[in-house]
């Protein structure tokens, strides 16, 4: 049995007005082609990137295997000068390395203080930021972060969701992105915001039998493509080539809905966190009952949640 695969829609020449009127309200991923992104798509060669931002230190993920797993933490954090990192990330085999000669590299830019500061390419990489024109298909005050990313060829990132809408801007290189609807969360074996199913192409169906029920949306991004990923949509990304990308996150909900300590855009909204805590307390209370009663009242609670909170209008 295999998952059904749905190609993500591709639209060319979409204006801000068209996006807000026709695309955004549908809350579906879409690839936007032919966007005006500035000179970055032609300028950002390995040599230019190395020279533009020089030898400032960057913290990177280093992995001996292509599939990077944030649950088991099968990678190490290391620090390199930016120019050295870029050259290494562009190589397949390394003369100098931390773990192995074919190790993979991944940079996800963070603020000056990763615990308090939000990633913003204009602050962390000001010279490169001048080459980028971010599509402002949202209000200025909704802007949350702009995350600069560089990946080795072959690197695959774990399946996860974010709580904010975002544009994945593929500046150079190619990526394959597999997405799953929020509605398919029951089949993704979640641990927090992440799925335990790392290998979405060859999943262990003995361990994850329900995974085949999840409908797989898929697209291939080339330099200059912009993927709109609505909040709560799960995504799994493979860099098919060495590539540079920029994620722009913005606040789709009222500002007070978000956790003020969230610097990565992936902490559940405060109301959702409170609801989960209350549910955990309710489940703890059910433990006071014998198993037969616990089972019965747990099923009644599930029915109540479905009746009160589930949507009926999913397309």
Coordinates of C-alpha atoms in Angstrom, one line a residue:
X1 CA 0.0 0.0 0.0
X2 CA 1.2 3.5 -0.8
X3 CA 0.2 7.0 0.1
X4 CA -1.8 8.9 -2.5
X5 CA 0.3 11.7 -3.9
X6 CA -1.2 15.1 -4.8
X7 CA 1.0 17.6 -6.8
X8 CA 1.1 21.0 -5.1
X9 CA -0.5 23.6 -7.4
X10 CA 2.0 25.9 -9.2
X11 CA 0.9 29.5 -10.1
X12 CA 2.9 32.1 -12.1
X13 CA 2.8 35.9 -11.9
X14 CA 0.5 36.0 -8.8
X15 CA 0.2 39.6 -7.5
X16 CA -0.3 40.4 -3.8
X17 CA -4.0 41.2 -4.4
X18 CA -4.5 37.8 -6.2
X19 CA -2.7 35.9 -3.5
X20 CA -4.7 37.5 -0.7
X21 CA -8.0 37.1 -2.5
X22 CA -7.7 33.7 -4.3
X23 CA -4.9 31.7 -2.7
X24 CA -4.5 32.7 0.9
X25 CA -8.0 32.0 2.1
X26 CA -7.9 28.4 0.8
X27 CA -5.1 27.5 3.4
X28 CA -3.4 25.2 1.0
X29 CA 0.3 25.0 0.0
X30 CA 1.0 26.5 -3.4
X31 CA 4.2 27.2 -5.4
X32 CA 4.5 30.8 -6.7
X33 CA 6.6 31.1 -9.8
X34 CA 8.2 34.2 -11.4
X35 CA 8.3 36.3 -8.2
X36 CA 10.5 39.3 -8.1
X37 CA 13.2 38.3 -5.5
X38 CA 16.0 40.7 -6.3
X39 CA 19.5 39.9 -7.5
X40 CA 20.1 37.0 -5.0
X41 CA 19.0 34.3 -7.5
X42 CA 21.8 35.1 -9.9
X43 CA 24.4 36.6 -7.5
X44 CA 24.5 34.0 -4.7
X45 CA 27.3 31.7 -6.0
X46 CA 29.5 29.8 -3.5
X47 CA 32.3 32.3 -4.1
X48 CA 30.1 35.4 -3.7
X49 CA 28.5 34.1 -0.5
X50 CA 31.9 33.3 1.0
X51 CA 33.3 36.7 0.2
X52 CA 30.2 38.8 1.0
X53 CA 29.9 37.8 4.7
X54 CA 33.5 36.7 5.3
X55 CA 34.7 34.8 8.3
X56 CA 32.0 35.6 10.9
X57 CA 31.3 32.5 13.1
X58 CA 28.2 30.5 12.5
X59 CA 26.7 27.6 14.4
X60 CA 25.7 24.7 12.2
X61 CA 24.3 21.2 12.3
X62 CA 26.7 18.5 11.2
X63 CA 25.3 15.0 10.4
X64 CA 27.1 11.8 9.4
X65 CA 23.9 10.6 7.6
X66 CA 21.6 12.4 5.1
X67 CA 18.4 12.1 7.2
X68 CA 18.6 14.6 10.0
X69 CA 16.5 13.7 13.0
X70 CA 15.6 16.3 15.6
X71 CA 14.0 13.7 17.9
X72 CA 17.0 11.4 18.4
X73 CA 19.4 14.4 17.7
X74 CA 21.6 12.3 15.3
X75 CA 23.7 15.4 14.6
X76 CA 26.2 17.6 16.4
X77 CA 26.4 21.4 16.6
X78 CA 29.7 22.9 15.5
X79 CA 31.0 26.4 14.8
X80 CA 32.8 27.4 11.6
X81 CA 33.7 30.7 9.9
X82 CA 30.9 31.4 7.4
X83 CA 33.2 31.4 4.4
X84 CA 34.7 28.0 5.4
X85 CA 31.2 26.6 6.1
X86 CA 29.8 27.6 2.7
X87 CA 32.8 26.0 0.8
X88 CA 32.4 22.8 2.9
X89 CA 28.6 22.6 2.4
X90 CA 29.1 22.9 -1.3
X91 CA 31.5 19.9 -1.4
X92 CA 30.4 16.2 -1.5
X93 CA 33.7 14.9 0.1
X94 CA 35.6 16.9 2.6
X95 CA 39.4 17.1 3.2
X96 CA 38.7 18.6 6.6
X97 CA 35.7 17.4 8.6
X98 CA 34.2 16.8 12.1
X99 CA 32.7 13.3 11.8
X100 CA 33.2 11.8 8.4
X101 CA 34.4 12.9 5.0
X102 CA 30.9 12.8 3.5
X103 CA 29.2 14.5 6.4
X104 CA 26.3 16.9 5.7
X105 CA 26.0 20.5 6.8
X106 CA 22.9 22.6 7.6
X107 CA 22.7 26.3 8.7
X108 CA 19.5 27.6 10.1
X109 CA 20.2 31.2 11.1
X110 CA 19.3 32.4 14.6
X111 CA 19.3 35.7 16.4
X112 CA 22.4 37.0 18.3
X113 CA 21.0 35.4 21.4
X114 CA 19.2 32.3 20.1
X115 CA 17.0 32.1 23.2
X116 CA 15.7 35.7 23.0
X117 CA 16.4 37.1 19.5
X118 CA 14.5 36.2 16.4
X119 CA 16.3 35.3 13.1
X120 CA 16.3 38.3 10.7
X121 CA 18.6 38.2 7.6
X122 CA 18.8 42.0 7.7
X123 CA 20.5 41.8 11.1
X124 CA 22.5 38.6 10.9
X125 CA 23.6 38.8 7.2
X126 CA 23.1 42.5 6.3
X127 CA 25.2 42.4 3.1
X128 CA 23.3 39.5 1.6
X129 CA 20.0 41.0 2.8
X130 CA 20.6 43.8 0.3
X131 CA 20.3 41.3 -2.6
X132 CA 16.9 40.0 -1.5
X133 CA 13.5 41.4 -2.2
X134 CA 11.1 39.6 0.1
X135 CA 7.6 39.3 -1.3
X136 CA 5.5 41.3 1.2
X137 CA 2.2 39.5 0.7
X138 CA 1.3 40.3 4.3
X139 CA 1.2 43.5 6.5
X140 CA 4.5 44.9 7.8
X141 CA 3.4 44.5 11.4
X142 CA 2.7 40.8 10.8
X143 CA 6.3 40.0 9.9
X144 CA 7.9 37.6 12.4
X145 CA 11.2 36.4 11.1
X146 CA 13.4 35.8 8.0
X147 CA 15.4 32.6 8.4
X148 CA 18.5 32.2 6.2
X149 CA 19.2 28.5 5.4
X150 CA 22.1 26.7 3.6
X151 CA 22.0 22.9 3.1
X152 CA 24.4 20.3 1.7
X153 CA 23.2 18.2 -1.3
X154 CA 21.2 15.2 -0.2
X155 CA 20.3 16.5 3.3
X156 CA 16.8 15.7 4.5
X157 CA 15.1 17.5 7.3
X158 CA 12.6 15.9 9.7
X159 CA 8.8 16.3 9.2
X160 CA 7.4 19.1 11.4
X161 CA 4.8 21.8 11.5
X162 CA 5.1 25.5 12.3
X163 CA 2.5 27.7 14.0
X164 CA 2.9 30.6 11.6
X165 CA 2.4 31.0 7.9
X166 CA 5.5 31.1 5.8
X167 CA 7.1 31.5 2.4
X168 CA 10.0 29.1 1.6
X169 CA 12.0 31.1 -0.9
X170 CA 14.4 28.8 -2.8
X171 CA 17.2 31.2 -3.9
X172 CA 19.6 28.7 -5.4
X173 CA 19.6 24.9 -5.8
X174 CA 16.7 22.4 -5.9
X175 CA 14.5 21.0 -3.2
X176 CA 11.8 18.4 -2.9
X177 CA 9.1 19.2 -0.4
X178 CA 6.6 16.7 0.9
X179 CA 3.7 18.1 2.8
X180 CA 0.8 16.7 4.9
X181 CA -2.4 18.4 5.9
X182 CA -3.1 19.3 9.6
X183 CA -6.1 17.0 9.3
X184 CA -3.7 14.0 8.8
X185 CA -2.0 14.6 12.2
X186 CA -3.5 11.3 13.5
X187 CA -1.4 9.3 11.0
X188 CA 1.9 11.0 11.5
X189 CA 3.0 9.7 14.9
X190 CA 3.7 13.0 16.5
X191 CA 6.1 13.9 19.2
X192 CA 5.4 17.6 19.9
X193 CA 5.6 19.5 16.6
X194 CA 7.6 16.7 14.9
X195 CA 6.7 13.4 13.2
X196 CA 8.6 10.2 14.2
X197 CA 8.4 9.0 10.6
X198 CA 11.8 10.2 9.2
X199 CA 11.9 8.3 6.0
X200 CA 8.7 9.4 4.2
X201 CA 9.7 7.4 1.1
X202 CA 10.3 4.1 2.8
X203 CA 8.5 4.2 6.1
X204 CA 8.6 1.3 8.6
X205 CA 5.0 0.3 8.3
X206 CA 5.2 -2.3 11.0
X207 CA 6.1 0.5 13.4
X208 CA 3.9 3.2 11.7
X209 CA 1.0 1.3 10.1
X210 CA -1.3 4.3 9.9
X211 CA 1.2 6.4 8.0
X212 CA -0.2 5.1 4.6
X213 CA -3.5 6.9 5.4
X214 CA -1.8 10.3 5.2
X215 CA -2.3 12.1 1.9
X216 CA 1.0 13.2 0.6
X217 CA 1.3 16.6 -1.2
X218 CA 4.6 17.1 -3.1
X219 CA 6.4 19.7 -5.1
X220 CA 9.9 20.3 -6.5
X221 CA 11.4 23.8 -6.0
X222 CA 13.9 25.4 -8.3
X223 CA 15.9 28.6 -7.9
X224 CA 13.4 31.5 -7.8
X225 CA 10.4 29.4 -6.7
X226 CA 8.5 30.4 -3.5
X227 CA 6.4 27.8 -1.6
X228 CA 3.6 29.1 0.6
X229 CA 3.3 26.8 3.6
X230 CA 0.2 27.6 5.7
X231 CA 0.5 27.3 9.5
X232 CA 0.1 23.7 10.8
X233 CA 0.9 22.0 7.5
X234 CA 3.6 19.4 8.0
X235 CA 6.6 19.5 5.7
X236 CA 9.6 17.3 5.0
X237 CA 12.4 18.8 2.9
X238 CA 15.2 17.2 0.8
X239 CA 17.9 19.4 -0.7
X240 CA 18.6 17.7 -4.0
X241 CA 21.5 20.0 -4.6
X242 CA 23.6 22.4 -2.4
X243 CA 21.2 25.2 -2.0
X244 CA 20.4 28.5 -0.3
X245 CA 16.9 29.4 0.9
X246 CA 15.1 32.0 3.0
X247 CA 12.0 31.4 5.1
X248 CA 9.8 34.3 5.9
X249 CA 7.3 33.8 8.7
X250 CA 4.4 36.0 9.6
X251 CA 1.7 36.2 12.2
X252 CA -1.6 35.0 10.8
X253 CA -3.4 35.1 14.2
X254 CA -3.7 38.2 16.4
X255 CA -0.3 38.9 18.0
X256 CA -1.5 38.1 21.6
X257 CA -2.3 34.5 20.4
X258 CA 1.4 33.6 20.2
X259 CA 3.8 32.6 23.0
X260 CA 6.0 35.6 23.7
X261 CA 9.0 33.4 24.4
X262 CA 8.8 31.8 20.9
X263 CA 11.9 32.7 18.9
X264 CA 11.5 29.9 16.2
X265 CA 7.8 30.3 15.3
X266 CA 7.1 26.7 16.4
X267 CA 5.6 27.0 19.9
X268 CA 1.9 26.2 20.1
X269 CA -0.4 29.2 20.5
X270 CA -1.0 30.0 24.2
X271 CA -4.6 28.9 24.1
X272 CA -3.7 25.6 22.6
X273 CA -1.0 25.0 25.2
X274 CA -3.5 25.8 28.0
X275 CA -6.1 23.4 26.5
X276 CA -3.5 20.6 26.3
X277 CA -2.6 21.1 30.0
X278 CA -6.2 21.0 31.0
X279 CA -6.7 17.9 28.9
X280 CA -3.7 16.2 30.6
X281 CA -5.2 17.1 34.0
X282 CA -8.6 15.6 32.9
X283 CA -6.9 12.4 31.8
X284 CA -5.1 12.2 35.1
X285 CA -8.4 12.5 36.9
X286 CA -9.9 9.6 34.8
X287 CA -7.2 7.4 36.3
X288 CA -9.2 7.4 39.6
X289 CA -11.8 5.2 37.8
X290 CA -11.5 1.4 37.1
X291 CA -10.4 0.6 33.5
X292 CA -13.9 -0.2 32.2
X293 CA -15.2 3.2 33.3
X294 CA -12.1 5.0 32.3
X295 CA -12.4 3.6 28.7
X296 CA -16.1 4.6 28.5
X297 CA -15.7 8.2 29.7
X298 CA -12.6 8.7 27.6
X299 CA -14.6 7.7 24.5
X300 CA -17.3 10.2 25.6
X301 CA -14.7 12.9 25.9
X302 CA -13.4 12.1 22.4
X303 CA -17.0 12.4 21.0
X304 CA -17.4 15.7 22.8
X305 CA -14.2 17.1 21.3
X306 CA -15.2 16.0 17.8
X307 CA -18.6 17.5 18.2
X308 CA -17.4 20.8 19.7
X309 CA -14.1 21.4 17.9
X310 CA -13.7 19.5 14.7
X311 CA -14.3 21.3 11.4
X312 CA -16.7 19.8 8.9
X313 CA -15.7 21.8 5.8
X314 CA -12.2 20.4 5.0
X315 CA -11.7 20.2 1.2

